[in-house]
PDB file of C-alpha atoms in Angstrom:
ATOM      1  CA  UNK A  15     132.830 -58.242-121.127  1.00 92.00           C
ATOM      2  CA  UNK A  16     133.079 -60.090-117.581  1.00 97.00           C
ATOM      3  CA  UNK A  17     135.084 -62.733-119.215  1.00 97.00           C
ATOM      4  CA  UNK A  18     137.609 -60.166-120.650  1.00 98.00           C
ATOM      5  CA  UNK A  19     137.694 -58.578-117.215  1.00 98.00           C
ATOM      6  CA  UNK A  20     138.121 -61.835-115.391  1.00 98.00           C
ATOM      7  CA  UNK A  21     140.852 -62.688-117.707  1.00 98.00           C
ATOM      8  CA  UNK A  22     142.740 -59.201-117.247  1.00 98.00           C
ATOM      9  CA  UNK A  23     142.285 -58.976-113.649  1.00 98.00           C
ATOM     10  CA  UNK A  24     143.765 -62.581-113.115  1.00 97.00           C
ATOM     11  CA  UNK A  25     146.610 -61.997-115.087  1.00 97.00           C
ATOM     12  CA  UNK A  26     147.697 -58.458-113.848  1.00 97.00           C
ATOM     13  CA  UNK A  27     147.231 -59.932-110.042  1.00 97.00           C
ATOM     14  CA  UNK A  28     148.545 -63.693-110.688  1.00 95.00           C
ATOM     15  CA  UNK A  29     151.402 -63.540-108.263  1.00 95.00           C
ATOM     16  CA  UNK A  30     150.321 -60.988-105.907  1.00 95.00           C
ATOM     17  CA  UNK A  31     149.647 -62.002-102.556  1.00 96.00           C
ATOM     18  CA  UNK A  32     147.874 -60.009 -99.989  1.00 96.00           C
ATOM     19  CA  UNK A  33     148.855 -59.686 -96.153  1.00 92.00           C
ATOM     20  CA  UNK A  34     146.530 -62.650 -94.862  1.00 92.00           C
ATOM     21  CA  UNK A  35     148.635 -64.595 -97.340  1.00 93.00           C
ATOM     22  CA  UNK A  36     146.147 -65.328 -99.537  1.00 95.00           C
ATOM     23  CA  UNK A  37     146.068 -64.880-103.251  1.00 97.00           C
ATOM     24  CA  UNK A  38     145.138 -61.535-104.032  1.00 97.00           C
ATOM     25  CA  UNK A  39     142.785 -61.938-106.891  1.00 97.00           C
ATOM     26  CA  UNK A  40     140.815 -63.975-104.570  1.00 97.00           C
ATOM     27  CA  UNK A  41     140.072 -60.241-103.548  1.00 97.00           C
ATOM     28  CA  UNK A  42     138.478 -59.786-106.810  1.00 98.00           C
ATOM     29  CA  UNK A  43     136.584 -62.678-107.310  1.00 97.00           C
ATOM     30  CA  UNK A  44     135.079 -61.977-104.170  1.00 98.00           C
ATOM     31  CA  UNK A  45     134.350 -58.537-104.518  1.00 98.00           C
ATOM     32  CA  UNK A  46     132.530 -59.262-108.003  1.00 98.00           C
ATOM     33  CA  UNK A  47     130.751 -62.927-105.812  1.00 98.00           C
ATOM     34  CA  UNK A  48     129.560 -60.207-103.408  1.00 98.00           C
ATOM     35  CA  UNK A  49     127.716 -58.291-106.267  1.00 98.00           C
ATOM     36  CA  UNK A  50     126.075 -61.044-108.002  1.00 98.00           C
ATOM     37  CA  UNK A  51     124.977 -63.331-105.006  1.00 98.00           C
ATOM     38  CA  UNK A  52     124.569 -61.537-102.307  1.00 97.00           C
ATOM     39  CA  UNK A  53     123.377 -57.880-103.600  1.00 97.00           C
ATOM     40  CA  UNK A  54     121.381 -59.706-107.140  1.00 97.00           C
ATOM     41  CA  UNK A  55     123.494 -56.434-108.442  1.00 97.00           C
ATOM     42  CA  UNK A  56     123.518 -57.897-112.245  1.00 95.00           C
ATOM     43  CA  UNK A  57     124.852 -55.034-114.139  1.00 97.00           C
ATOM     44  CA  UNK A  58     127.886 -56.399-116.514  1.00 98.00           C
ATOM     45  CA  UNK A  59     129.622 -52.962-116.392  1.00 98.00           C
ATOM     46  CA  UNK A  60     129.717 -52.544-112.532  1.00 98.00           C
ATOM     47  CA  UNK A  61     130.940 -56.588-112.807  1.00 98.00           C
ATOM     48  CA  UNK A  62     133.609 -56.205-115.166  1.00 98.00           C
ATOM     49  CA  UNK A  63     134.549 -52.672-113.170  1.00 98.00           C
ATOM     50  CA  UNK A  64     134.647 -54.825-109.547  1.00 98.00           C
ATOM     51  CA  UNK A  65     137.163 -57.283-111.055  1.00 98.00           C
ATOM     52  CA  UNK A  66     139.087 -54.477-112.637  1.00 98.00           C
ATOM     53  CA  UNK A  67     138.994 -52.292-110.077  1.00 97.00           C
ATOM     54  CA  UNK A  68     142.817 -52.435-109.089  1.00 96.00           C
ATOM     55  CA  UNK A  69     144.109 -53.189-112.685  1.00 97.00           C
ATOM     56  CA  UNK A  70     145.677 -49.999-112.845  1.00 97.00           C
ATOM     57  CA  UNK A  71     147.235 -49.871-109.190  1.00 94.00           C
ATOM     58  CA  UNK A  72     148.527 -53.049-110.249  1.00 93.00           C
ATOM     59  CA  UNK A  73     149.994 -52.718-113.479  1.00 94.00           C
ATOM     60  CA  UNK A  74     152.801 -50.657-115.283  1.00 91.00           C
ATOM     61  CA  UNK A  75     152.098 -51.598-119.410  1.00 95.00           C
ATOM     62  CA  UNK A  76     147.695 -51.284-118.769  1.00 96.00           C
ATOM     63  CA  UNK A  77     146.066 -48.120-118.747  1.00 96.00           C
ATOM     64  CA  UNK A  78     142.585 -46.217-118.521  1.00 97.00           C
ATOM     65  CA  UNK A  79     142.855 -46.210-122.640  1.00 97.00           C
ATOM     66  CA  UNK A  80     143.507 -50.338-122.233  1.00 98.00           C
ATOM     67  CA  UNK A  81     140.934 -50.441-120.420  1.00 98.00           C
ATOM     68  CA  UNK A  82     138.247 -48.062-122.273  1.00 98.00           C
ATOM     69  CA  UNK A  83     139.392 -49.604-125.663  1.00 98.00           C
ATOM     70  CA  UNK A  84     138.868 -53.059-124.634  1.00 97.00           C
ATOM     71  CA  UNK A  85     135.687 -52.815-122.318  1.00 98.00           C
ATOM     72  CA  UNK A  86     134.363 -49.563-122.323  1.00 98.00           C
ATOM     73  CA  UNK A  87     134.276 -45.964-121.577  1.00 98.00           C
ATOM     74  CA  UNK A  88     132.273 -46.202-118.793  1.00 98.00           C
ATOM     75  CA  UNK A  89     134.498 -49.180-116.996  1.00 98.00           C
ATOM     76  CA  UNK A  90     137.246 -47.604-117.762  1.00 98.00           C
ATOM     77  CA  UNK A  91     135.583 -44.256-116.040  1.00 98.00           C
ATOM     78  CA  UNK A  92     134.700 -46.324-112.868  1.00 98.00           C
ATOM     79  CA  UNK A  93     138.132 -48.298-112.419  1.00 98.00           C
ATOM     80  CA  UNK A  94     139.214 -44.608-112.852  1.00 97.00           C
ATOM     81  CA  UNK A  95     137.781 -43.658-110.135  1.00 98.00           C
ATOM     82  CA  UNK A  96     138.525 -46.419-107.857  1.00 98.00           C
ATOM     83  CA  UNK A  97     141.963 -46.112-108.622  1.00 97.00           C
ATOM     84  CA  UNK A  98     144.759 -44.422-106.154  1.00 92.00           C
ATOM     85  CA  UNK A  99     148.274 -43.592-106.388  1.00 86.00           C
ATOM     86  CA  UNK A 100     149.275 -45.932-103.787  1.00 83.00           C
ATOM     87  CA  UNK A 101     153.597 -45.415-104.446  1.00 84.00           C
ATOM     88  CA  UNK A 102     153.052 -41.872-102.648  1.00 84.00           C
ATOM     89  CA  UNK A 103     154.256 -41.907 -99.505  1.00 87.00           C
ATOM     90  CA  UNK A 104     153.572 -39.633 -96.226  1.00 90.00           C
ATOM     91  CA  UNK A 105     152.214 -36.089 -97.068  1.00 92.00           C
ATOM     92  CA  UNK A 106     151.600 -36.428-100.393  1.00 91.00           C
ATOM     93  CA  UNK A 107     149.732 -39.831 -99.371  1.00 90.00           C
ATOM     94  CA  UNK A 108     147.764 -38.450 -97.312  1.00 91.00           C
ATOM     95  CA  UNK A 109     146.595 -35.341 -99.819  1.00 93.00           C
ATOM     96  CA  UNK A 110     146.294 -38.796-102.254  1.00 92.00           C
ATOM     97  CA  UNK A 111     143.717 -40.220-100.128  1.00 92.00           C
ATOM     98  CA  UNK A 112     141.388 -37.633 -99.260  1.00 93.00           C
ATOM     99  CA  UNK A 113     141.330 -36.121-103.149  1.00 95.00           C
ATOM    100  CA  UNK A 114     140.237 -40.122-103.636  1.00 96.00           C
ATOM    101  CA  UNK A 115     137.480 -39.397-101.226  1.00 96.00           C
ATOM    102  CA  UNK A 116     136.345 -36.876-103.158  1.00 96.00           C
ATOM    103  CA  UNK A 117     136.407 -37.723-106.262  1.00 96.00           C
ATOM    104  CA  UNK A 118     134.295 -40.992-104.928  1.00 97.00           C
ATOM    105  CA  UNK A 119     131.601 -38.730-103.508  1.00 96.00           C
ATOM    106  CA  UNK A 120     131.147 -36.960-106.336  1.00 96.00           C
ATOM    107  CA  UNK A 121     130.922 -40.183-109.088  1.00 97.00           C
ATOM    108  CA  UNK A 122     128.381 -42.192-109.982  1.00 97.00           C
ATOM    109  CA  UNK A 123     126.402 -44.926-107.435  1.00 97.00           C
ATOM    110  CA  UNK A 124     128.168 -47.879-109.316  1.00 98.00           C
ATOM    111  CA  UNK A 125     131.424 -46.447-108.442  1.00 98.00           C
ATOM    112  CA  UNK A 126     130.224 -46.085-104.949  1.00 98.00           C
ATOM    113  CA  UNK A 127     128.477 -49.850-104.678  1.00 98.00           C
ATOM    114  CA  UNK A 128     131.577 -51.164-106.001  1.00 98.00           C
ATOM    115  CA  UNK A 129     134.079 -49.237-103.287  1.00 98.00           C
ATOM    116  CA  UNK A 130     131.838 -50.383-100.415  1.00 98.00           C
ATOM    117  CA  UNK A 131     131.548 -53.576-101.848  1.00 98.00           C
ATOM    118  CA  UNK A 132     135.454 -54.204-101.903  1.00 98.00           C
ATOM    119  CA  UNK A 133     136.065 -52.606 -98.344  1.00 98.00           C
ATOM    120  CA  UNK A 134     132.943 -55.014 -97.335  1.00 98.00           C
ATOM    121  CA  UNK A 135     135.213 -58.067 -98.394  1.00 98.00           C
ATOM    122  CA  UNK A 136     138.605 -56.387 -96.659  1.00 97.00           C
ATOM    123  CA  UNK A 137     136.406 -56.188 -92.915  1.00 98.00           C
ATOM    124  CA  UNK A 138     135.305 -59.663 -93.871  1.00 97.00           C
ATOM    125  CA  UNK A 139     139.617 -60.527 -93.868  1.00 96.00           C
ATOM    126  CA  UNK A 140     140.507 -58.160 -90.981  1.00 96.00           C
ATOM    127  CA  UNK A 141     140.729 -60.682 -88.232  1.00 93.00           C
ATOM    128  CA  UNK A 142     143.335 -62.781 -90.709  1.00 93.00           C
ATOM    129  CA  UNK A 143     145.297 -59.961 -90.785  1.00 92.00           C
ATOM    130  CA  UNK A 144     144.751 -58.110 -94.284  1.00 93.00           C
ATOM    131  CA  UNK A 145     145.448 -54.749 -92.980  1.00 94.00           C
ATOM    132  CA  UNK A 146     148.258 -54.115 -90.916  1.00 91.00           C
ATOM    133  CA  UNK A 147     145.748 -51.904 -88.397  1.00 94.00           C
ATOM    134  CA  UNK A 148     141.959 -52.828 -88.390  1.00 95.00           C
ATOM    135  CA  UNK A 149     141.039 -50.600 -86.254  1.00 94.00           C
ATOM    136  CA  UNK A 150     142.407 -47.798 -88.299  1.00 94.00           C
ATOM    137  CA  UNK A 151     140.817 -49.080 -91.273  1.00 96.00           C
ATOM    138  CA  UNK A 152     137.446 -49.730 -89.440  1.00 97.00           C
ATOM    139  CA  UNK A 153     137.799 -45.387 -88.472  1.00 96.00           C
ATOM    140  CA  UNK A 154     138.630 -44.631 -91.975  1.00 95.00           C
ATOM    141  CA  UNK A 155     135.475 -46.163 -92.986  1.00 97.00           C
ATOM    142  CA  UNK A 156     132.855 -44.682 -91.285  1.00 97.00           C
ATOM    143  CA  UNK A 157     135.135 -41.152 -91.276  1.00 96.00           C
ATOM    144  CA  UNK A 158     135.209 -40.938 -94.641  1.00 96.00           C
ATOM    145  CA  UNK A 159     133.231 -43.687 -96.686  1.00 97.00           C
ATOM    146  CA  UNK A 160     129.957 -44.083 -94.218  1.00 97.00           C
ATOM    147  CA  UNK A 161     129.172 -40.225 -94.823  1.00 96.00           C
ATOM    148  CA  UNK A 162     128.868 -41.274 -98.839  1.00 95.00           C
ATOM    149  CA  UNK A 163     126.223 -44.055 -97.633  1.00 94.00           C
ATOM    150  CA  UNK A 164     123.620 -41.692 -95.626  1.00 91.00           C
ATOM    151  CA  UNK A 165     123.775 -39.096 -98.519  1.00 92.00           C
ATOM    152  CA  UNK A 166     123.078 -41.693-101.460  1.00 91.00           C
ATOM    153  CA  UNK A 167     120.248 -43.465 -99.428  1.00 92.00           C
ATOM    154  CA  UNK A 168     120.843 -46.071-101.462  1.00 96.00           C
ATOM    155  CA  UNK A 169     119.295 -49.705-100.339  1.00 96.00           C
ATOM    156  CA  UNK A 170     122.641 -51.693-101.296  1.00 96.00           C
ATOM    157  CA  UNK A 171     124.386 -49.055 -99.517  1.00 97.00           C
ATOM    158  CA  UNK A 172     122.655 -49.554 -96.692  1.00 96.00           C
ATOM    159  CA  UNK A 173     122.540 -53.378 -96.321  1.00 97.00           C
ATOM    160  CA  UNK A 174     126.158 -53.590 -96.985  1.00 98.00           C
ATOM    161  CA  UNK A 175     126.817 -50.822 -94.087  1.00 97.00           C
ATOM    162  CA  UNK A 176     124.793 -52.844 -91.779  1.00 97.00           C
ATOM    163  CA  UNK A 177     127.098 -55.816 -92.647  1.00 97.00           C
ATOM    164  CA  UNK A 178     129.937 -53.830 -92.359  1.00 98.00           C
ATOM    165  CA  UNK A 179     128.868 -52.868 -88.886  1.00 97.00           C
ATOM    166  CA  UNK A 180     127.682 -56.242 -87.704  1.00 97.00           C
ATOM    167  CA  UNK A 181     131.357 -57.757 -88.292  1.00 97.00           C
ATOM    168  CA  UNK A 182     132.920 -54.425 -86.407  1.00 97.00           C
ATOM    169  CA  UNK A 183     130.550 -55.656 -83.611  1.00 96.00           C
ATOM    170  CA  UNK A 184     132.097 -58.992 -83.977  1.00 94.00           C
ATOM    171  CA  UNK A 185     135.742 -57.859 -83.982  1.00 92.00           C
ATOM    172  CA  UNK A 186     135.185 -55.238 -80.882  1.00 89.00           C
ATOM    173  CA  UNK A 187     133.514 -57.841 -78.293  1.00 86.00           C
TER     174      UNK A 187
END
């Protein structure tokens, strides 16, 4: 299962390239690193689901039946849910973002672990430029994603919020 999901993820993001010029499946890999080495968060569905987690942002021919078919419901239910419409623009963007938020709060913990486990690895990029305003991003994160962490009182949750606030120390002094 991680294998197929490595496999899929690096081909649907081989020539993407993300503002700090990097590769983008880097991303990924790091995202799923994060889980396994630094959290000991061994689960092969939440794995496969961190390096899929932007399949279908990313691709036109794979969908959430590609993805249930060859892994399984539940991944494909979790990449679901991690999943925004990211071609709106303005209004409708905005609506976009805060129906994500909600559909977040209300899914299960792995799709939770795995969202702050991939904004975890975008504040670890922010001062090489990965998004366009930090300190925007930074807000948007404790406005809207933090909230999700005090009412799981979750222990992963936690550590990776105090990680997440020890490198916004970091950027701010």
């Amino acid at each position: 299962t991680i294998l197929g999901a490595f496999e899929m993820a690096s081909h649907v993001h081989e020539y993407q390239v993300r503002n700090d010029s990097t590769p983008y499946f880097w991303h990924i890999s790091r995202v799923a690193r994060i889980l396994i080495h630094e959290l000991r968060y061994i689960n092969a569905d939440v794995i496969s689901s961190a390096l899929l987690h932007d399949v279908l942002e990313d691709s036109d021919i794979i969908t959430a039946e590609v993805i249930k078919f060859n892994f399984s419901p539940y991944i494909s239910y979790i990449v679901e849910v991690l999943t925004k419409n990211i071609r709106l623009t303005g209004e409708q963007r905005e609506i976009e973002d805060l129906d994500y938020v909600e559909r977040l709060r209300y899914s299960s913990i792995d799709c939770i672990i795995v969202k702050f486990v991939e904004r975890l690895d975008n504040y670890r990029c922010l001062e090489f430029g990965v998004k366009r305003n930090p300190f925007r991003y930074i807000e948007e994160t404790e406005l809207h994603y933090y909230p999700m962490a005090v009412q799981e009182q979750h222990p992963l949750l936690s550590r990776i919020v105090e990680e997440m606030d020890r490198i916004k120390r970091k950027l701010l002094s």
